[in-house]
Coordinates of C-alpha atoms and ligand atoms in Angstrom, one line a residue:
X63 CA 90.4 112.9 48.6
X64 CA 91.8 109.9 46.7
X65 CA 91.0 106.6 47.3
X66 CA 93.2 104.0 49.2
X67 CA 93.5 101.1 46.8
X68 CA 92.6 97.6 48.3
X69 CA 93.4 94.3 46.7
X70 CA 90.7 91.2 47.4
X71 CA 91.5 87.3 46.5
X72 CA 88.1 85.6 46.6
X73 CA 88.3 82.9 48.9
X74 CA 88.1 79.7 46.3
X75 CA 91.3 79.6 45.2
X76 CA 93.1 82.4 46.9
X77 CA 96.5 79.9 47.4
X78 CA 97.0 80.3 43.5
X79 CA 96.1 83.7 43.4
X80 CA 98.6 85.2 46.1
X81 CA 101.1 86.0 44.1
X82 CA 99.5 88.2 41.5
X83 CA 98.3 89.9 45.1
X84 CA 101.7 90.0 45.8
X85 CA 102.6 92.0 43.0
X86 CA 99.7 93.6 42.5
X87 CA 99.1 95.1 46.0
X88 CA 103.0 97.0 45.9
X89 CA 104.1 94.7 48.3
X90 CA 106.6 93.0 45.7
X91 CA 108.3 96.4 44.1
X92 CA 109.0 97.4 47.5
X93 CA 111.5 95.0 49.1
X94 CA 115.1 95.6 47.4
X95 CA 117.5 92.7 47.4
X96 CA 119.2 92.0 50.6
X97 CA 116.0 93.2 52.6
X98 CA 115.8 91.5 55.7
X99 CA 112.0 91.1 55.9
X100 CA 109.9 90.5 58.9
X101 CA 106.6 88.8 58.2
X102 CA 104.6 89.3 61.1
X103 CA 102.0 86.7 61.9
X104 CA 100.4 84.5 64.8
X105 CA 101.4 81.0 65.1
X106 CA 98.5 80.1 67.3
X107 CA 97.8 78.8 70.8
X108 CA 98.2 75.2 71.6
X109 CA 95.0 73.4 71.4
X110 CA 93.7 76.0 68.8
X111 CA 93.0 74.6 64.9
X112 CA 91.7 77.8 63.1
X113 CA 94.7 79.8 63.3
X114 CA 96.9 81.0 60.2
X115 CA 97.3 77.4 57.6
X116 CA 101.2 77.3 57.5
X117 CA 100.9 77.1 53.4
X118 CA 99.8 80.6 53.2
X119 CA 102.9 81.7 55.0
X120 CA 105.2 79.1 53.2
X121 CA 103.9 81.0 50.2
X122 CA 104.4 84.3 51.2
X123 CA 107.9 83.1 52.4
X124 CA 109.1 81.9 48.6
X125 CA 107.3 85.4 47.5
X126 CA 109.5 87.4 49.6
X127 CA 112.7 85.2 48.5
X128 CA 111.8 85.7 44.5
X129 CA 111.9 89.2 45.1
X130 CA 115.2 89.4 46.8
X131 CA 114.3 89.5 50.0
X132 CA 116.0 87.4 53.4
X133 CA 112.5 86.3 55.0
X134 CA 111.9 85.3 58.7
X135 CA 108.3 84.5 60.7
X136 CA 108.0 86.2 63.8
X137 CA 106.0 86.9 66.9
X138 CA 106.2 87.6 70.3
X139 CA 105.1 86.1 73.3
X140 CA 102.6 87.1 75.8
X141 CA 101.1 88.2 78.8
X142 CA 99.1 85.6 80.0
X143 CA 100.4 82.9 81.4
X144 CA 99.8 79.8 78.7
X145 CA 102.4 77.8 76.4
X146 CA 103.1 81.1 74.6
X147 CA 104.5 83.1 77.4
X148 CA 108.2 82.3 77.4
X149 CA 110.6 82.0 74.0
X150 CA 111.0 78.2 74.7
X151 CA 107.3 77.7 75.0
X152 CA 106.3 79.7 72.0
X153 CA 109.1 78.0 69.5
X154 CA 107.4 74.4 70.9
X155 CA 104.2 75.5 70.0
X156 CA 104.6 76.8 66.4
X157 CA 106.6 73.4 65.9
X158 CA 103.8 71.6 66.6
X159 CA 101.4 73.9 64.7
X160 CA 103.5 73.5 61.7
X161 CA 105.8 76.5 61.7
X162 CA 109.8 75.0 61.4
X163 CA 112.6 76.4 59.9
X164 CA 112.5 73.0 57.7
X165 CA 108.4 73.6 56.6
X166 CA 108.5 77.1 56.5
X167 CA 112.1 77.8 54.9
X168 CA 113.2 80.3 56.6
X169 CA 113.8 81.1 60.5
X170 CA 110.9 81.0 63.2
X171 CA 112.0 84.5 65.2
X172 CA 110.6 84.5 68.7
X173 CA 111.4 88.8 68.4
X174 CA 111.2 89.9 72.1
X175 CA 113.8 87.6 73.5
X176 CA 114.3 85.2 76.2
X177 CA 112.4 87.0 78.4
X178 CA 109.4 89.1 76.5
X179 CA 111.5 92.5 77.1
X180 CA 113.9 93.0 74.8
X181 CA 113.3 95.5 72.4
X182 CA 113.9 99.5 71.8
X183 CA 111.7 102.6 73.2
X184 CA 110.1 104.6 69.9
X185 CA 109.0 108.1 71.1
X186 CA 106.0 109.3 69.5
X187 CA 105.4 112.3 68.1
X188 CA 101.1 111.9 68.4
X189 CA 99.4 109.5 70.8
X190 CA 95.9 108.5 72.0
X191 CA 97.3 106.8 75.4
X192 CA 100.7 106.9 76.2
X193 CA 103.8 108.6 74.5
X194 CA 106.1 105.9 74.0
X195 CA 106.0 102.0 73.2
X196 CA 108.6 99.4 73.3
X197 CA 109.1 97.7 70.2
X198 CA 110.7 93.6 70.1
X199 CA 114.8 93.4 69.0
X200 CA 114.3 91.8 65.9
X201 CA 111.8 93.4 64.4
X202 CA 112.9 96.8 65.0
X203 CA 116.0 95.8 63.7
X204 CA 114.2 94.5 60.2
X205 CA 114.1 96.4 57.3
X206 CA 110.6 95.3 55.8
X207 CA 107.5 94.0 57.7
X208 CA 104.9 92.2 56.3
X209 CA 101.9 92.2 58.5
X210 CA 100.7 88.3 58.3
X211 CA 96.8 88.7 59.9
X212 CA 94.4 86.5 60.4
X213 CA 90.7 88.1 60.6
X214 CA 89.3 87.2 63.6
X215 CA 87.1 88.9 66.5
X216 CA 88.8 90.1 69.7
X217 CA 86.8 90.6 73.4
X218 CA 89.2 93.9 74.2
X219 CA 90.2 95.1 70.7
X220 CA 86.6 94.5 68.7
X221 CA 88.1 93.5 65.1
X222 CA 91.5 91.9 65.2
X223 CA 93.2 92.3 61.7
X224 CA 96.4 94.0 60.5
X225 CA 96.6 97.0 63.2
X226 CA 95.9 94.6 66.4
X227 CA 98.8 92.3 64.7
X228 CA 101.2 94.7 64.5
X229 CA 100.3 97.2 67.8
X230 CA 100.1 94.3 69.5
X231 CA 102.2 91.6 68.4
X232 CA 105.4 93.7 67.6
X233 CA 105.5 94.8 71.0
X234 CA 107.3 93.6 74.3
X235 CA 105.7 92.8 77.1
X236 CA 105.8 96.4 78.9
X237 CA 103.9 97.6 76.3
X238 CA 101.8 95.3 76.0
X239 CA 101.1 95.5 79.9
X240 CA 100.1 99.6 79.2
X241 CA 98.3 98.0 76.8
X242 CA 95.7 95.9 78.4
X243 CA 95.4 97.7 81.4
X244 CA 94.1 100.9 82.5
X245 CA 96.1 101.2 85.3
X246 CA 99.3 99.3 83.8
X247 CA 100.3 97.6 87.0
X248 CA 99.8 93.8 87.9
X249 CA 98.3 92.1 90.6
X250 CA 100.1 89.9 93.0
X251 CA 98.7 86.8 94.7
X252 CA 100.8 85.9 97.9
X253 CA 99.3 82.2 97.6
X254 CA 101.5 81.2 94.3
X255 CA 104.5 82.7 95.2
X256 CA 107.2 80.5 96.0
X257 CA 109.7 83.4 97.4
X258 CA 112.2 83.1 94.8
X259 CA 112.7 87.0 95.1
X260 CA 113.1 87.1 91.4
X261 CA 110.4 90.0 91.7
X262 CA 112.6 92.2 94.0
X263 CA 115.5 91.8 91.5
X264 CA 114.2 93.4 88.4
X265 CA 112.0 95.7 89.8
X266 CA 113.2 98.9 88.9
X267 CA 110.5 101.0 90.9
X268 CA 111.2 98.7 94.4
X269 CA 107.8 98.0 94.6
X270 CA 108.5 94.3 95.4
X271 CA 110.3 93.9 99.0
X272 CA 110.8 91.1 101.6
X273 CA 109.3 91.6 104.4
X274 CA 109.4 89.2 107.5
X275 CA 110.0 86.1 105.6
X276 CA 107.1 87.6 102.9
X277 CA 107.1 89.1 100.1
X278 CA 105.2 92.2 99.6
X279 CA 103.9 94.4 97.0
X280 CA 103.1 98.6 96.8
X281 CA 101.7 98.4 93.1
X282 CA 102.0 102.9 94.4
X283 CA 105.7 102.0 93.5
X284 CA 105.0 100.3 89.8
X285 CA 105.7 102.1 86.6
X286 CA 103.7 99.1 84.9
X287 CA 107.5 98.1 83.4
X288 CA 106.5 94.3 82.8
X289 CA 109.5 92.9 84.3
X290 CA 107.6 91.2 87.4
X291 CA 105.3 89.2 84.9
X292 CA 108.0 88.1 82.7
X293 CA 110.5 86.5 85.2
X294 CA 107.8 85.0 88.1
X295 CA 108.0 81.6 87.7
X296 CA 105.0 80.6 89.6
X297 CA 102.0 82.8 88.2
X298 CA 102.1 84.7 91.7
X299 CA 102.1 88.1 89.4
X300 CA 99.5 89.0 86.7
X301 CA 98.0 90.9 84.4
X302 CA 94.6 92.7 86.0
X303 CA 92.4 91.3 83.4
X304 CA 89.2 92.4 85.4
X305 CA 90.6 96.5 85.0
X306 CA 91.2 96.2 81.1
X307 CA 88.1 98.6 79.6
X308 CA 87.7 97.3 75.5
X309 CA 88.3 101.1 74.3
X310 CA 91.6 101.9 76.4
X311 CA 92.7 99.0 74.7
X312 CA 91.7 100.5 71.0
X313 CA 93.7 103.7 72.0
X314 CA 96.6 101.9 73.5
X315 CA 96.7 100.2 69.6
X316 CA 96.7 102.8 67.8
X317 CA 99.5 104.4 69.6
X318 CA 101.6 100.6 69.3
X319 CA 100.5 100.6 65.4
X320 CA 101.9 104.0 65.3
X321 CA 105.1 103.5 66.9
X322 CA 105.6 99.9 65.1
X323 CA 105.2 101.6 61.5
X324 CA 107.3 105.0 62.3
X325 CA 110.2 102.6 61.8
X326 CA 109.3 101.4 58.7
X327 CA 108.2 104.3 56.7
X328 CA 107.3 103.0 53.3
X329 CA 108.5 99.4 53.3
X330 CA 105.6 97.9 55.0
X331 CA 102.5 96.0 53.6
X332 CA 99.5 94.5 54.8
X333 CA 97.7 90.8 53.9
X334 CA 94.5 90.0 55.9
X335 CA 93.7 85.9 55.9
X336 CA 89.9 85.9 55.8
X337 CA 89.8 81.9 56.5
X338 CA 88.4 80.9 59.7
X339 CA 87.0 84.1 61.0
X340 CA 86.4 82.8 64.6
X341 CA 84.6 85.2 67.7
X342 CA 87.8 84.9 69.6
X343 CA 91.3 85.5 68.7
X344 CA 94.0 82.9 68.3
X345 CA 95.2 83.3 71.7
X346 CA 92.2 81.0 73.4
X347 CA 93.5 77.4 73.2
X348 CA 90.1 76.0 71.9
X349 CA 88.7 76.3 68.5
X350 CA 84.9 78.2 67.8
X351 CA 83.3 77.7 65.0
X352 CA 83.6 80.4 62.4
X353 CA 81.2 83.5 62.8
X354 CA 80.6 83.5 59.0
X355 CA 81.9 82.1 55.5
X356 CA 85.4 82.6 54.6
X357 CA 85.8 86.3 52.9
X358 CA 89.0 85.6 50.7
X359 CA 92.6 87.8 51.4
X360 CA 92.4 91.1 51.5
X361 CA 96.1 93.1 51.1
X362 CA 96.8 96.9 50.7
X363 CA 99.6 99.1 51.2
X364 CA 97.5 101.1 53.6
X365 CA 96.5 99.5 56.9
X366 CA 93.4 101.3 57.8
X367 CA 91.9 100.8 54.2
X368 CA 92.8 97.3 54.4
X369 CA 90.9 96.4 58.2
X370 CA 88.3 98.7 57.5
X371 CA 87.4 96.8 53.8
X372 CA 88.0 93.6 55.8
X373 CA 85.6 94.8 58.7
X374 CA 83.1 95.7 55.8
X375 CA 83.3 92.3 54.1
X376 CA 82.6 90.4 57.4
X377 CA 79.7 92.6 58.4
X378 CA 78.3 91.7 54.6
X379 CA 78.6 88.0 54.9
X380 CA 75.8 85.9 56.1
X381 CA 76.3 84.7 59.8
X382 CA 77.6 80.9 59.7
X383 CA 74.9 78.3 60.7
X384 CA 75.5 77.4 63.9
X385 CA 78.7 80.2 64.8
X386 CA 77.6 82.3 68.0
X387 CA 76.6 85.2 65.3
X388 CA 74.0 82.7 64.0
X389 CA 72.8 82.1 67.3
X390 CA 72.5 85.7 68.3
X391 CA 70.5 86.2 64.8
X392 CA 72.9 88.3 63.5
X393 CA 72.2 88.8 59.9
X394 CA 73.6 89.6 56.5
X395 CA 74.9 93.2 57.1
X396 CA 74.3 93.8 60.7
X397 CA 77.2 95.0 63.0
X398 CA 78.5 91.3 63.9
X399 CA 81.4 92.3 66.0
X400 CA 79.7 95.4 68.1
X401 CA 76.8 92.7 68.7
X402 CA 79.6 89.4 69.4
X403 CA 82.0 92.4 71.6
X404 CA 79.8 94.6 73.2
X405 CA 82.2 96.6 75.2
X406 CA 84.2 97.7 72.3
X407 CA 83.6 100.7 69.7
X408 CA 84.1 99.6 66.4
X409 CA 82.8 103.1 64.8
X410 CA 84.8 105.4 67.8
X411 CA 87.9 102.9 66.6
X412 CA 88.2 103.5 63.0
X413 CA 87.5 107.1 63.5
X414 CA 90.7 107.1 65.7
X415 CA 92.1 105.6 63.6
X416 CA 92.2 107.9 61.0
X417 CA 92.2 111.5 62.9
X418 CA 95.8 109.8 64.3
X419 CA 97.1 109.2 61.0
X420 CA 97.0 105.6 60.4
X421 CA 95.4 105.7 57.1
X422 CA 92.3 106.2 55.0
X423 CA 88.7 104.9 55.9
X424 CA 88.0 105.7 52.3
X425 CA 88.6 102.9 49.8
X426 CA 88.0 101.3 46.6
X427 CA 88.3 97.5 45.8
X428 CA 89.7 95.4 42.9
X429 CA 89.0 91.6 43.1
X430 CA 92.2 89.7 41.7
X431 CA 91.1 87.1 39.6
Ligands
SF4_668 S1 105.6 96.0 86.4 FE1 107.8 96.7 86.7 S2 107.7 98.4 88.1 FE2 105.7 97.3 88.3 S3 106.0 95.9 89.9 FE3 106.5 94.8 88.1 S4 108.7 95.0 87.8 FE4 108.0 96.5 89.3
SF4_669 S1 108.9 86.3 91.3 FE1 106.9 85.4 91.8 S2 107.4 83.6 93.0 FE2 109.2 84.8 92.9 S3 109.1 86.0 94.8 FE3 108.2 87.3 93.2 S4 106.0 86.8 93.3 FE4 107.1 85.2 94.5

């Protein structure tokens, strides 16, 4: 079985070196002129200052331009309740983390909409969890996507690179919802609610109804649409964090990956930022220190070869003084992210990964220089 061919850009440097990894990763021959090209990244929480440098997308921006492509950054906004959760809030927060139209030269595309649910329904042929996902307008409607990722641990998902990026971040909040949860449905707490009966409008399942002068929930009648979450204004309706088990989650990605990429067929690629590895994602608004050295970029036309040589890379580097892997006495070449995520299967993962078609656990490395 042939080798999938991964690029690595040594970490001193690695600005300079992007675009020969650009080129020489496939990425470049790929995009025809007039592409519209979707680089997929996270713009970071508020409060958060190891999250993706703005130069390395700037970079990747004038890259995509040179080759003929019509660039825009994009994300989509989430779940929880924080300063990413709405459009509005998300478009303030990559402002002030750097990301403009102006610094970045091209548009900042929040893709699911004003309220986290617009996008299209991709049936798929093969799933691990459930048999459709919803995919955010603007991506969908892209004709490249660059997956943007920054390396970093995740509590639910183990190792957060290029697959949790797209599975994740291209979807809308429905998906996202059967996602995280086992059960897909939220919670409801009477105490925050402020009866605007916004819940009882968009409900398609009617499991939201008034009921002498209260409002009141049968989560019996939810088919885990989303909806609630997005338009409650007062946090009265959540996600069920406490339900969400780390390897449903690792199934419910692969099926998003898979859905995400069926659209593209060919004209995808994958970059993984190595800077900054931090033990939680860029979703906590607080910074940890780094759980080891910085690894360099790693980019490769196929996503499983390109996490899995990433995963590999992190696991080889020493554990950074001081980081929560040093204080665990994690060394050199010990499993850093099943010992810093314990509820999540790392190994089960990238099997899964591969049995459902993602891509090839087998790889071989050139360093650009
Ligand atoms: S997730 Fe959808 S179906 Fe379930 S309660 Fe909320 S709006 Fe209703
Ligand atoms: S949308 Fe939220 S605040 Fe409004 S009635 Fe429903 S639960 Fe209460």
């Amino acid at each position: 079985m042939a080798k999938s061919k991964v690029f690595l850009v040594e970490p001193e440097g690695a600005w300079q070196k992007i675009d020969k990894l650009f080129s020489r990763s496939g990425i470049k021959d790929k995009i025809d002129p007039g592409d519209i090209v979707a680089i997929k990244l996270h713009f970071g929480e508020l409060g958060n200052t190891r999250y993706i440098h703005p130069i390395f997308a700037r970079k990747l921006v004038d890259l995509v331009k040179e080759a003929g492509g019509e660039p825009f950054l994009t994300d989509t906004t989430t779940l929880y309740k924080h300063t990413r959760e709405t459009l509005f809030g998300y478009l303030e927060t990559a402002a002030r983390n750097g990301f403009t139209r102006e610094t970045m030269g091209c548009p900042i595309i929040i893709a699911d909409g004003l309220r986290g649910t617009n996008g299209e329904w991709i049936e798929l042929a093969s799933f691990s969890k459930f048999k459709r996902v919803k995919i955010a307008r603007a991506i969908y409607e892209s004709d490249f996507l660059i997956s943007l990722a920054h390396i970093t641990l995740h509590e639910a998902a183990g190792f957060a690179a290029s697959i949790k990026n797209i599975a994740m971040g291209c979807a809308t909040k429905e998906t996202k919802l059967a996602m995280h949860a086992s059960e897909a449905k939220p919670v409801y707490n009477e105490e925050k609610c402020t009866r605007c009966l916004r819940c009882i409008k968009v409900c398609p399942g009617e499991a939201f109804y008034e009921e002498e002068d209260r409002i009141k929930y049968e989560p019996a009648k939810c088919i885990g649409c989303g909806e609630c979450i997005a338009w409650c204004p007062s946090g009265a309706i959540t996600v069920p964090w406490s339900s969400v088990l780390a390897y449903d989650v690792q199934r419910g990605l692969v099926d998003g990956f898979k859905g995400v990429v069926s659209i593209f067929g060919e004209k995808v690629g994958f970059i993984n930022l190595g800077f900054d590895i931090t033990p939680d994602c860029d979703c906590f608004g607080r910074t940890s220190l780094p759980i080891t050295p910085d690894i360099g970029i790693v980019a490769s036309e196929d996503p499983l070869a390109c996490d899995k040589a990433s995963y590999d890379l992190v696991i080889g580097a020493p554990s950074y003084p001081g980081s929560r892997a040093d204080k665990k006495g994690i060394k050199k070449g010990e499993d850093k992210i099943k010992s810093l995520c314990p509820a999540t299967e790392p190994a089960k993962f990238w099997k899964l990964c591969q049995k459902m078609g993602l891509g090839s656990l087998n790889y071989e490395t050139e360093i650009i220089r």
